């Protein structure tokens, strides 16, 4: 459908860090996430409640462009994982975007694969683990290139308030 989830602007009435908007470009197609605990308390609801809202008219109004074939490199990729502790107020999508930009033109994918809250992580923080895949279309990346990209990814995440988890 050509849409992406964005945590940059939490929808009204939703939990600030456990919600996202479904967007196609700048158009908001819907929302997903937990309802804000204060809203639940106002209605006497105990516990956690999740909700999904999708404007089907907007979602189906524009036919997405067919996916284009992508070139498959004959050179191997280099994958590595980075885990950061980040404040709840910093969105995972902002950190993911910063990592992607820092890795430059050799980044193939930056995927959030784990979110952890609990023992060993401060109260107002959570651990975010990303898998970064680097690959060049014209050569095998050197160990130095991968190490430099990794360092840039860490620096970019730190500029967004995250700290590399040890």
mmCIF file of C-alpha atoms in Angstrom:
data_model
loop_
_atom_site.group_PDB
_atom_site.id
_atom_site.type_symbol
_atom_site.label_atom_id
_atom_site.label_comp_id
_atom_site.label_asym_id
_atom_site.label_seq_id
_atom_site.Cartn_x
_atom_site.Cartn_y
_atom_site.Cartn_z
ATOM 1 C CA UNK A 1 0.000 0.000 0.000
ATOM 2 C CA UNK A 2 3.045 2.265 -0.031
ATOM 3 C CA UNK A 3 2.567 3.307 3.602
ATOM 4 C CA UNK A 4 4.956 3.526 6.538
ATOM 5 C CA UNK A 5 4.610 3.688 10.314
ATOM 6 C CA UNK A 6 5.850 6.890 11.935
ATOM 7 C CA UNK A 7 6.358 7.476 15.658
ATOM 8 C CA UNK A 8 7.416 11.096 15.226
ATOM 9 C CA UNK A 9 3.996 12.605 16.033
ATOM 10 C CA UNK A 10 1.960 10.376 18.391
ATOM 11 C CA UNK A 11 -1.792 10.528 17.721
ATOM 12 C CA UNK A 12 -3.990 12.314 20.307
ATOM 13 C CA UNK A 13 -5.375 9.969 22.948
ATOM 14 C CA UNK A 14 -2.682 7.371 22.397
ATOM 15 C CA UNK A 15 0.292 6.468 24.613
ATOM 16 C CA UNK A 16 3.192 8.771 23.716
ATOM 17 C CA UNK A 17 5.765 6.004 23.167
ATOM 18 C CA UNK A 18 3.612 2.989 22.326
ATOM 19 C CA UNK A 19 1.825 4.304 19.279
ATOM 20 C CA UNK A 20 2.420 5.296 15.675
ATOM 21 C CA UNK A 21 0.716 6.829 12.681
ATOM 22 C CA UNK A 22 0.308 5.022 9.370
ATOM 23 C CA UNK A 23 1.376 7.480 6.674
ATOM 24 C CA UNK A 24 1.756 7.633 2.936
ATOM 25 C CA UNK A 25 4.069 10.572 2.460
ATOM 26 C CA UNK A 26 2.572 13.378 4.561
ATOM 27 C CA UNK A 27 -0.972 11.952 4.484
ATOM 28 C CA UNK A 28 -2.071 10.259 7.725
ATOM 29 C CA UNK A 29 -3.931 7.049 6.840
ATOM 30 C CA UNK A 30 -4.492 5.835 10.386
ATOM 31 C CA UNK A 31 -3.145 5.185 13.866
ATOM 32 C CA UNK A 32 -2.098 2.153 15.897
ATOM 33 C CA UNK A 33 -1.041 1.710 19.490
ATOM 34 C CA UNK A 34 -2.000 1.706 23.140
ATOM 35 C CA UNK A 35 -4.544 4.172 24.480
ATOM 36 C CA UNK A 36 -3.096 6.745 26.914
ATOM 37 C CA UNK A 37 -3.517 5.494 30.527
ATOM 38 C CA UNK A 38 -5.028 8.852 31.587
ATOM 39 C CA UNK A 39 -7.750 8.468 28.946
ATOM 40 C CA UNK A 40 -8.469 4.942 30.184
ATOM 41 C CA UNK A 41 -8.615 6.157 33.801
ATOM 42 C CA UNK A 42 -11.169 8.833 32.829
ATOM 43 C CA UNK A 43 -13.469 6.056 31.622
ATOM 44 C CA UNK A 44 -12.727 3.734 34.543
ATOM 45 C CA UNK A 45 -10.904 1.215 32.370
ATOM 46 C CA UNK A 46 -8.237 -0.821 34.164
ATOM 47 C CA UNK A 47 -5.351 -2.351 32.244
ATOM 48 C CA UNK A 48 -3.861 -1.743 28.832
ATOM 49 C CA UNK A 49 -5.963 -1.244 25.700
ATOM 50 C CA UNK A 50 -4.736 -1.168 22.106
ATOM 51 C CA UNK A 51 -6.494 0.320 19.114
ATOM 52 C CA UNK A 52 -6.106 0.398 15.337
ATOM 53 C CA UNK A 53 -7.758 3.068 13.180
ATOM 54 C CA UNK A 54 -7.435 3.046 9.383
ATOM 55 C CA UNK A 55 -9.157 5.365 6.918
ATOM 56 C CA UNK A 56 -9.858 2.822 4.176
ATOM 57 C CA UNK A 57 -11.039 5.504 1.746
ATOM 58 C CA UNK A 58 -7.653 7.201 1.908
ATOM 59 C CA UNK A 59 -5.775 3.905 1.977
ATOM 60 C CA UNK A 60 -7.473 2.607 -1.171
ATOM 61 C CA UNK A 61 -7.850 5.957 -2.974
ATOM 62 C CA UNK A 62 -4.403 5.914 -4.493
ATOM 63 C CA UNK A 63 -3.174 2.850 -6.303
ATOM 64 C CA UNK A 64 0.432 2.273 -5.296
ATOM 65 C CA UNK A 65 3.030 2.062 -8.037
ATOM 66 C CA UNK A 66 4.101 -1.466 -8.875
ATOM 67 C CA UNK A 67 7.296 -2.521 -7.169
ATOM 68 C CA UNK A 68 10.330 -2.121 -9.377
ATOM 69 C CA UNK A 69 12.798 -4.940 -9.764
ATOM 70 C CA UNK A 70 15.891 -4.398 -7.663
ATOM 71 C CA UNK A 71 19.430 -5.215 -8.630
ATOM 72 C CA UNK A 72 20.932 -8.072 -6.640
ATOM 73 C CA UNK A 73 24.596 -7.551 -5.870
ATOM 74 C CA UNK A 74 27.024 -10.384 -6.488
ATOM 75 C CA UNK A 75 29.078 -9.064 -3.564
ATOM 76 C CA UNK A 76 28.413 -10.157 0.028
ATOM 77 C CA UNK A 77 26.704 -7.994 2.598
ATOM 78 C CA UNK A 78 28.086 -7.216 6.039
ATOM 79 C CA UNK A 79 25.554 -7.408 8.851
ATOM 80 C CA UNK A 80 25.973 -6.295 12.448
ATOM 81 C CA UNK A 81 23.737 -5.567 15.407
ATOM 82 C CA UNK A 82 23.806 -2.505 17.653
ATOM 83 C CA UNK A 83 21.801 -2.157 20.874
ATOM 84 C CA UNK A 84 21.205 1.226 22.459
ATOM 85 C CA UNK A 85 19.556 2.460 25.637
ATOM 86 C CA UNK A 86 17.348 5.403 24.723
ATOM 87 C CA UNK A 87 14.918 7.594 26.643
ATOM 88 C CA UNK A 88 11.238 6.727 26.097
ATOM 89 C CA UNK A 89 10.674 10.230 24.673
ATOM 90 C CA UNK A 90 13.067 9.564 21.754
ATOM 91 C CA UNK A 91 11.290 7.658 18.981
ATOM 92 C CA UNK A 92 12.866 4.502 17.626
ATOM 93 C CA UNK A 93 12.116 5.719 14.096
ATOM 94 C CA UNK A 94 14.217 8.864 14.690
ATOM 95 C CA UNK A 95 17.179 6.734 15.778
ATOM 96 C CA UNK A 96 16.628 4.322 12.880
ATOM 97 C CA UNK A 97 16.547 7.208 10.396
ATOM 98 C CA UNK A 98 19.737 8.714 11.876
ATOM 99 C CA UNK A 99 21.538 5.360 11.614
ATOM 100 C CA UNK A 100 20.416 4.935 7.997
ATOM 101 C CA UNK A 101 21.657 8.414 7.040
ATOM 102 C CA UNK A 102 24.963 7.946 8.868
ATOM 103 C CA UNK A 103 25.752 4.672 7.093
ATOM 104 C CA UNK A 104 25.568 6.450 3.752
ATOM 105 C CA UNK A 105 25.141 4.886 0.335
ATOM 106 C CA UNK A 106 26.329 1.428 1.419
ATOM 107 C CA UNK A 107 23.376 0.827 3.751
ATOM 108 C CA UNK A 108 20.868 -1.742 2.490
ATOM 109 C CA UNK A 109 18.682 -2.037 5.578
ATOM 110 C CA UNK A 110 18.330 -0.844 9.168
ATOM 111 C CA UNK A 111 15.806 -2.980 11.038
ATOM 112 C CA UNK A 112 14.612 -2.622 14.618
ATOM 113 C CA UNK A 113 14.399 -6.198 15.878
ATOM 114 C CA UNK A 114 14.104 -5.884 19.660
ATOM 115 C CA UNK A 115 12.700 -3.486 22.241
ATOM 116 C CA UNK A 116 13.393 -4.310 25.889
ATOM 117 C CA UNK A 117 12.189 -2.625 29.061
ATOM 118 C CA UNK A 118 13.015 -4.037 32.451
ATOM 119 C CA UNK A 119 15.892 -5.185 34.600
ATOM 120 C CA UNK A 120 19.152 -3.464 33.727
ATOM 121 C CA UNK A 121 17.472 -0.568 31.889
ATOM 122 C CA UNK A 122 16.574 2.745 33.567
ATOM 123 C CA UNK A 123 12.892 3.412 34.371
ATOM 124 C CA UNK A 124 12.203 6.034 31.675
ATOM 125 C CA UNK A 125 14.331 4.257 29.046
ATOM 126 C CA UNK A 126 14.296 1.162 26.881
ATOM 127 C CA UNK A 127 16.815 -0.872 24.932
ATOM 128 C CA UNK A 128 16.504 -0.763 21.140
ATOM 129 C CA UNK A 129 18.394 -3.305 19.034
ATOM 130 C CA UNK A 130 18.968 -2.703 15.335
ATOM 131 C CA UNK A 131 20.367 -4.987 12.636
ATOM 132 C CA UNK A 132 22.317 -3.008 10.041
ATOM 133 C CA UNK A 133 23.088 -4.501 6.629
ATOM 134 C CA UNK A 134 25.785 -2.872 4.500
ATOM 135 C CA UNK A 135 26.634 -3.782 0.921
ATOM 136 C CA UNK A 136 28.243 -2.237 -2.126
ATOM 137 C CA UNK A 137 27.029 -3.065 -5.619
ATOM 138 C CA UNK A 138 30.499 -2.902 -7.155
ATOM 139 C CA UNK A 139 32.848 -4.485 -4.617
ATOM 140 C CA UNK A 140 33.224 -6.371 -1.362
ATOM 141 C CA UNK A 141 33.342 -3.922 1.526
ATOM 142 C CA UNK A 142 36.586 -3.839 3.458
ATOM 143 C CA UNK A 143 36.795 -4.377 7.196
ATOM 144 C CA UNK A 144 37.794 -0.716 7.533
ATOM 145 C CA UNK A 145 34.726 0.494 5.590
ATOM 146 C CA UNK A 146 32.411 -1.573 7.778
ATOM 147 C CA UNK A 147 34.127 -0.369 10.979
ATOM 148 C CA UNK A 148 33.879 3.269 9.856
ATOM 149 C CA UNK A 149 30.186 2.895 8.992
ATOM 150 C CA UNK A 150 29.559 1.209 12.355
ATOM 151 C CA UNK A 151 31.249 4.091 14.199
ATOM 152 C CA UNK A 152 29.155 6.625 12.239
ATOM 153 C CA UNK A 153 25.972 4.708 13.115
ATOM 154 C CA UNK A 154 26.849 4.779 16.820
ATOM 155 C CA UNK A 155 27.668 8.504 16.707
ATOM 156 C CA UNK A 156 24.382 9.276 14.920
ATOM 157 C CA UNK A 157 22.345 7.339 17.486
ATOM 158 C CA UNK A 158 24.180 9.096 20.324
ATOM 159 C CA UNK A 159 23.305 12.498 18.799
ATOM 160 C CA UNK A 160 19.670 11.421 19.192
ATOM 161 C CA UNK A 161 20.083 10.672 22.908
ATOM 162 C CA UNK A 162 20.843 6.945 22.690
ATOM 163 C CA UNK A 163 23.787 5.259 24.424
ATOM 164 C CA UNK A 164 25.454 2.111 23.075
ATOM 165 C CA UNK A 165 24.499 -0.789 25.324
ATOM 166 C CA UNK A 166 27.406 -2.793 26.679
#
